[in-house]
């Protein structure tokens, strides 16, 4: 369901009704001494300010999403309701998602929502680990970017609430000249390091798959995205690169989780 398109259609319908009422129907009612709107106007014109405000807020400022799976555990949990900043990476026209004002671009370590490249009616959320032009190596469950290995510390047991199996929790750190950010990830020692399905995707020729991992050169205008739950995430390792035009925005805030109220206000 394309909710943005539905909302846009409602804005048009209610806006036309609102304008017609202001210019034509309201003067007629005043002349006839009638105070109340007809029922069809009450359910169209009167809702226009609210629908328009929601449309502008959702299209250009923030948009809510719900986390449906455990691919971003431990950073995001199943059932988290999050907010996504819609203008961090530029202003896009709603419905067609065309960028009209350039304000920035995703950085390594950003958690972003994007339209799934193989089915753009579906929204995905992952962490950006590689930028256009980067060479990404994922070998034995460790990342190297442009020849620089990321740092890993920790390794404490963590019960994955989705699989109900213990994984190991690490802090993954980017080198300073690659952003210097760090975040938590999970690795399941019982899962193999490689085992990626070799289905061709746009830019497949930029990748070489090995038994223990892969190496990819990210094409211009694309990003490499991975879930923090590394052994329980369908991401760029499996279906390829994220085009810039598919980016929806940067996730930054948990505003509700009905199963764990303590998570409200978390994330960044």
C-alpha positions as a LaTeX table, in Angstrom:
\begin{tabular}{lrrr}
\hline
Residue & $x$ (\AA) & $y$ (\AA) & $z$ (\AA) \\
\hline
Unk1 & 0.00 & 0.00 & 0.00 \\
Unk2 & 1.44 & 3.40 & $-1.01$ \\
Unk3 & 0.31 & 5.45 & 1.97 \\
Unk4 & 2.00 & 8.60 & 0.62 \\
Unk5 & $-0.07$ & 8.38 & $-2.57$ \\
Unk6 & $-3.29$ & 7.79 & $-0.63$ \\
Unk7 & $-2.54$ & 10.77 & 1.61 \\
Unk8 & $-1.76$ & 12.94 & $-1.42$ \\
Unk9 & $-5.09$ & 12.02 & $-3.05$ \\
Unk10 & $-6.93$ & 12.86 & 0.19 \\
Unk11 & $-5.19$ & 16.25 & 0.31 \\
Unk12 & $-6.30$ & 17.01 & $-3.25$ \\
Unk13 & $-9.91$ & 15.92 & $-2.68$ \\
Unk14 & $-10.31$ & 17.68 & 0.65 \\
Unk15 & $-8.42$ & 20.75 & $-0.63$ \\
Unk16 & $-10.72$ & 21.14 & $-3.64$ \\
Unk17 & $-13.75$ & 20.78 & $-1.36$ \\
Unk18 & $-12.30$ & 23.30 & 1.12 \\
Unk19 & $-11.63$ & 25.84 & $-1.64$ \\
Unk20 & $-15.08$ & 25.31 & $-3.17$ \\
Unk21 & $-16.67$ & 25.88 & 0.22 \\
Unk22 & $-14.70$ & 29.09 & 0.87 \\
Unk23 & $-15.44$ & 30.57 & $-2.55$ \\
Unk24 & $-18.95$ & 29.29 & $-3.29$ \\
Unk25 & $-20.85$ & 27.20 & $-0.75$ \\
Unk26 & $-20.10$ & 29.26 & 2.39 \\
Unk27 & $-21.33$ & 32.57 & 0.84 \\
Unk28 & $-24.50$ & 30.79 & $-0.29$ \\
Unk29 & $-25.13$ & 29.44 & 3.21 \\
Unk30 & $-24.63$ & 32.87 & 4.75 \\
Unk31 & $-27.04$ & 34.44 & 2.27 \\
Unk32 & $-29.65$ & 31.79 & 3.08 \\
Unk33 & $-29.08$ & 32.03 & 6.83 \\
Unk34 & $-27.82$ & 28.41 & 7.09 \\
Unk35 & $-25.09$ & 27.72 & 9.61 \\
Unk36 & $-24.33$ & 24.05 & 9.13 \\
Unk37 & $-22.29$ & 22.55 & 6.30 \\
Unk38 & $-23.78$ & 19.78 & 4.18 \\
Unk39 & $-22.65$ & 16.35 & 5.36 \\
Unk40 & $-20.39$ & 15.77 & 2.33 \\
Unk41 & $-18.52$ & 19.00 & 3.05 \\
Unk42 & $-18.12$ & 18.13 & 6.73 \\
Unk43 & $-16.31$ & 14.94 & 5.72 \\
Unk44 & $-14.12$ & 16.60 & 3.08 \\
Unk45 & $-13.50$ & 20.34 & 3.47 \\
Unk46 & $-13.45$ & 20.36 & 7.26 \\
Unk47 & $-10.67$ & 17.74 & 7.36 \\
Unk48 & $-8.42$ & 19.53 & 4.87 \\
Unk49 & $-6.26$ & 21.50 & 7.41 \\
Unk50 & $-5.55$ & 18.34 & 9.44 \\
Unk51 & $-4.85$ & 16.14 & 6.40 \\
Unk52 & $-2.65$ & 18.84 & 4.86 \\
Unk53 & $-0.65$ & 19.25 & 8.08 \\
Unk54 & $-0.11$ & 15.47 & 8.36 \\
Unk55 & 0.93 & 15.31 & 4.69 \\
Unk56 & 3.51 & 18.10 & 5.05 \\
Unk57 & 4.86 & 16.72 & 8.34 \\
Unk58 & 5.14 & 13.17 & 7.01 \\
Unk59 & 6.53 & 14.14 & 3.60 \\
Unk60 & 9.15 & 16.72 & 4.55 \\
Unk61 & 9.94 & 16.56 & 8.28 \\
Unk62 & 9.49 & 13.22 & 10.09 \\
Unk63 & 7.77 & 9.94 & 9.31 \\
Unk64 & 6.92 & 7.15 & 11.77 \\
Unk65 & 7.83 & 3.52 & 11.11 \\
Unk66 & 7.46 & 0.28 & 13.07 \\
Unk67 & 10.30 & $-2.25$ & 13.29 \\
Unk68 & 8.86 & $-5.57$ & 12.02 \\
Unk69 & 11.85 & $-7.89$ & 12.37 \\
Unk70 & 14.98 & $-8.53$ & 14.40 \\
Unk71 & 17.55 & $-7.65$ & 11.75 \\
Unk72 & 18.67 & $-4.52$ & 13.66 \\
Unk73 & 18.92 & $-6.11$ & 17.13 \\
Unk74 & 20.44 & $-5.00$ & 19.49 \\
Unk75 & 20.12 & $-1.39$ & 18.25 \\
Unk76 & 16.42 & $-1.66$ & 17.41 \\
Unk77 & 13.99 & $-4.22$ & 18.78 \\
Unk78 & 10.90 & $-5.80$ & 17.22 \\
Unk79 & 7.93 & $-3.56$ & 17.98 \\
Unk80 & 9.92 & $-0.31$ & 18.24 \\
Unk81 & 8.04 & 2.64 & 16.75 \\
Unk82 & 10.69 & 4.99 & 15.38 \\
Unk83 & 10.88 & 8.42 & 13.82 \\
Unk84 & 12.73 & 9.03 & 10.57 \\
Unk85 & 14.19 & 12.42 & 9.66 \\
Unk86 & 13.01 & 13.17 & 6.11 \\
Unk87 & 15.20 & 16.21 & 5.36 \\
Unk88 & 18.65 & 15.16 & 6.62 \\
Unk89 & 19.67 & 13.96 & 3.15 \\
Unk90 & 17.71 & 16.53 & 1.15 \\
Unk91 & 14.14 & 17.47 & 0.34 \\
Unk92 & 12.30 & 15.03 & $-1.90$ \\
Unk93 & 9.00 & 15.40 & $-3.66$ \\
Unk94 & 6.43 & 13.09 & $-2.04$ \\
Unk95 & 5.02 & 10.10 & $-3.92$ \\
Unk96 & 7.70 & 10.17 & $-6.67$ \\
Unk97 & 10.54 & 10.55 & $-4.11$ \\
Unk98 & 12.59 & 12.81 & $-6.39$ \\
Unk99 & 15.22 & 14.90 & $-4.62$ \\
Unk100 & 14.81 & 18.61 & $-5.39$ \\
Unk101 & 17.04 & 20.16 & $-2.69$ \\
Unk102 & 20.42 & 18.65 & $-1.75$ \\
Unk103 & 21.13 & 18.98 & 1.99 \\
Unk104 & 23.46 & 16.06 & 2.67 \\
Unk105 & 24.05 & 12.37 & 2.09 \\
Unk106 & 24.18 & 9.24 & 4.26 \\
Unk107 & 27.31 & 8.70 & 6.34 \\
Unk108 & 28.95 & 5.49 & 7.44 \\
Unk109 & 27.14 & 4.27 & 10.53 \\
Unk110 & 23.81 & 6.00 & 9.81 \\
Unk111 & 20.69 & 3.90 & 10.28 \\
Unk112 & 18.43 & 4.61 & 7.32 \\
Unk113 & 15.02 & 3.64 & 6.00 \\
Unk114 & 14.92 & 2.99 & 2.26 \\
Unk115 & 12.71 & 1.41 & $-0.35$ \\
Unk116 & 13.82 & $-2.19$ & $-0.92$ \\
Unk117 & 15.55 & $-2.22$ & $-4.34$ \\
Unk118 & 13.90 & $-5.49$ & $-5.43$ \\
Unk119 & 10.37 & $-4.37$ & $-4.40$ \\
Unk120 & 10.04 & $-0.64$ & $-3.87$ \\
Unk121 & 6.63 & $-1.00$ & $-2.22$ \\
Unk122 & 8.48 & $-2.43$ & 0.83 \\
Unk123 & 10.48 & $-0.30$ & 3.29 \\
Unk124 & 13.69 & $-1.66$ & 4.84 \\
Unk125 & 15.83 & $-0.32$ & 7.67 \\
Unk126 & 19.56 & $-1.06$ & 7.85 \\
Unk127 & 22.86 & 0.58 & 8.77 \\
Unk128 & 24.98 & 2.21 & 6.06 \\
Unk129 & 28.49 & 0.73 & 6.22 \\
Unk130 & 29.79 & 1.68 & 2.77 \\
Unk131 & 29.58 & 4.82 & 0.62 \\
Unk132 & 29.85 & 5.25 & $-3.16$ \\
Unk133 & 33.34 & 4.25 & $-4.31$ \\
Unk134 & 34.22 & 2.29 & $-1.14$ \\
Unk135 & 35.65 & $-1.20$ & $-1.32$ \\
Unk136 & 33.87 & $-3.34$ & 1.26 \\
Unk137 & 35.34 & $-6.63$ & 2.50 \\
Unk138 & 33.36 & $-8.88$ & 4.83 \\
Unk139 & 35.55 & $-11.81$ & 5.79 \\
Unk140 & 35.08 & $-14.15$ & 8.77 \\
Unk141 & 32.37 & $-11.80$ & 10.09 \\
Unk142 & 34.66 & $-8.76$ & 10.17 \\
Unk143 & 34.41 & $-5.63$ & 8.02 \\
Unk144 & 37.24 & $-3.90$ & 6.21 \\
Unk145 & 36.62 & $-0.65$ & 4.31 \\
Unk146 & 39.13 & 0.63 & 1.76 \\
Unk147 & 41.78 & $-1.62$ & 3.30 \\
Unk148 & 41.14 & $-0.42$ & 6.86 \\
Unk149 & 39.75 & $-3.02$ & 9.29 \\
Unk150 & 37.03 & $-1.93$ & 11.69 \\
Unk151 & 37.64 & $-2.41$ & 15.40 \\
Unk152 & 35.79 & $-5.06$ & 17.44 \\
Unk153 & 35.55 & $-5.33$ & 21.21 \\
Unk154 & 33.38 & $-7.22$ & 23.67 \\
Unk155 & 31.91 & $-10.56$ & 22.69 \\
Unk156 & 29.55 & $-11.04$ & 25.65 \\
Unk157 & 26.64 & $-13.50$ & 25.32 \\
Unk158 & 23.35 & $-11.95$ & 24.16 \\
Unk159 & 20.00 & $-13.75$ & 23.94 \\
Unk160 & 18.48 & $-12.88$ & 20.55 \\
Unk161 & 14.75 & $-12.51$ & 21.37 \\
Unk162 & 13.73 & $-13.37$ & 17.79 \\
Unk163 & 15.68 & $-16.60$ & 17.31 \\
Unk164 & 15.79 & $-17.40$ & 21.08 \\
Unk165 & 19.42 & $-18.35$ & 20.64 \\
Unk166 & 22.52 & $-16.88$ & 22.19 \\
Unk167 & 24.72 & $-14.70$ & 20.03 \\
Unk168 & 27.78 & $-12.61$ & 20.84 \\
Unk169 & 27.49 & $-8.84$ & 21.20 \\
Unk170 & 30.36 & $-6.70$ & 19.92 \\
Unk171 & 31.11 & $-3.00$ & 19.61 \\
Unk172 & 32.01 & $-2.33$ & 15.97 \\
Unk173 & 34.11 & 0.83 & 15.50 \\
Unk174 & 34.95 & 2.72 & 12.31 \\
Unk175 & 38.47 & 4.21 & 12.04 \\
Unk176 & 38.60 & 7.95 & 12.72 \\
Unk177 & 39.10 & 8.90 & 9.07 \\
Unk178 & 36.08 & 6.75 & 8.12 \\
Unk179 & 33.77 & 8.55 & 10.54 \\
Unk180 & 34.96 & 7.30 & 13.92 \\
Unk181 & 31.47 & 6.12 & 14.95 \\
Unk182 & 30.74 & 2.92 & 16.82 \\
Unk183 & 27.68 & 0.77 & 17.44 \\
Unk184 & 26.61 & $-2.63$ & 18.73 \\
Unk185 & 26.28 & $-5.71$ & 16.53 \\
Unk186 & 25.45 & $-9.38$ & 17.06 \\
Unk187 & 27.27 & $-12.39$ & 15.63 \\
Unk188 & 26.00 & $-15.94$ & 15.98 \\
Unk189 & 28.99 & $-18.30$ & 16.33 \\
Unk190 & 26.86 & $-21.20$ & 15.09 \\
Unk191 & 26.24 & $-19.59$ & 11.71 \\
Unk192 & 28.80 & $-19.83$ & 8.86 \\
Unk193 & 30.70 & $-16.72$ & 7.84 \\
Unk194 & 29.65 & $-16.88$ & 4.18 \\
Unk195 & 26.84 & $-18.93$ & 2.69 \\
Unk196 & 25.43 & $-16.07$ & 0.59 \\
Unk197 & 22.94 & $-16.90$ & $-2.19$ \\
Unk198 & 24.46 & $-16.06$ & $-5.56$ \\
Unk199 & 21.41 & $-14.43$ & $-7.14$ \\
Unk200 & 22.33 & $-11.72$ & $-9.60$ \\
Unk201 & 21.36 & $-8.12$ & $-8.77$ \\
Unk202 & 22.14 & $-4.74$ & $-10.33$ \\
Unk203 & 25.88 & $-4.22$ & $-9.82$ \\
Unk204 & 26.51 & $-7.93$ & $-9.12$ \\
Unk205 & 29.66 & $-7.77$ & $-11.25$ \\
Unk206 & 31.15 & $-5.41$ & $-8.60$ \\
Unk207 & 31.26 & $-8.24$ & $-6.04$ \\
Unk208 & 33.32 & $-11.37$ & $-5.54$ \\
Unk209 & 31.98 & $-14.03$ & $-3.20$ \\
Unk210 & 34.20 & $-16.39$ & $-1.23$ \\
Unk211 & 33.50 & $-19.20$ & 1.25 \\
Unk212 & 34.16 & $-16.94$ & 4.23 \\
Unk213 & 32.76 & $-13.67$ & 2.92 \\
Unk214 & 32.72 & $-11.22$ & 0.04 \\
Unk215 & 34.40 & $-8.18$ & $-1.48$ \\
Unk216 & 32.41 & $-5.41$ & $-3.23$ \\
Unk217 & 33.26 & $-2.13$ & $-4.95$ \\
Unk218 & 30.26 & 0.14 & $-4.37$ \\
Unk219 & 29.13 & 1.87 & $-7.57$ \\
Unk220 & 28.48 & 5.61 & $-7.81$ \\
Unk221 & 25.16 & 6.74 & $-6.38$ \\
Unk222 & 24.76 & 3.60 & $-4.25$ \\
Unk223 & 25.35 & 2.45 & $-0.67$ \\
Unk224 & 26.13 & $-0.81$ & 1.11 \\
Unk225 & 23.72 & $-1.51$ & 3.98 \\
Unk226 & 23.83 & $-4.21$ & 6.66 \\
Unk227 & 21.71 & $-5.18$ & 9.64 \\
Unk228 & 23.30 & $-5.04$ & 13.09 \\
Unk229 & 22.09 & $-8.61$ & 13.71 \\
Unk230 & 24.65 & $-9.79$ & 11.20 \\
Unk231 & 23.68 & $-13.46$ & 11.01 \\
Unk232 & 19.95 & $-12.74$ & 10.91 \\
Unk233 & 19.65 & $-9.98$ & 8.31 \\
Unk234 & 18.83 & $-9.96$ & 4.61 \\
Unk235 & 20.86 & $-6.99$ & 3.41 \\
Unk236 & 23.31 & $-5.79$ & 0.73 \\
Unk237 & 25.30 & $-9.01$ & 1.07 \\
Unk238 & 22.32 & $-10.85$ & $-0.41$ \\
Unk239 & 20.37 & $-8.44$ & $-2.66$ \\
Unk240 & 22.87 & $-5.76$ & $-3.59$ \\
Unk241 & 23.34 & $-2.03$ & $-3.29$ \\
Unk242 & 20.90 & 0.68 & $-2.16$ \\
Unk243 & 20.39 & 3.42 & $-4.81$ \\
Unk244 & 20.45 & 6.97 & $-3.48$ \\
Unk245 & 16.98 & 7.63 & $-4.92$ \\
Unk246 & 15.58 & 4.86 & $-2.69$ \\
Unk247 & 16.67 & 6.54 & 0.54 \\
Unk248 & 13.69 & 7.69 & 2.66 \\
Unk249 & 15.52 & 9.22 & 5.63 \\
Unk250 & 17.65 & 8.70 & 8.74 \\
Unk251 & 16.14 & 6.88 & 11.73 \\
Unk252 & 16.94 & 8.58 & 15.02 \\
Unk253 & 14.37 & 8.09 & 17.81 \\
Unk254 & 12.22 & 5.40 & 19.45 \\
Unk255 & 8.94 & 7.02 & 20.42 \\
Unk256 & 7.01 & 3.92 & 21.50 \\
Unk257 & 7.32 & 0.21 & 22.21 \\
Unk258 & 4.21 & $-1.30$ & 23.77 \\
Unk259 & 6.13 & $-4.36$ & 24.97 \\
Unk260 & 8.95 & $-2.38$ & 26.60 \\
Unk261 & 8.11 & 1.18 & 27.66 \\
Unk262 & 11.67 & 1.67 & 28.89 \\
Unk263 & 12.81 & 1.86 & 25.26 \\
Unk264 & 10.90 & 5.11 & 24.70 \\
Unk265 & 13.32 & 7.95 & 24.07 \\
Unk266 & 16.20 & 5.67 & 23.12 \\
Unk267 & 18.29 & 5.47 & 19.94 \\
Unk268 & 19.97 & 8.43 & 18.22 \\
\hline
\end{tabular}
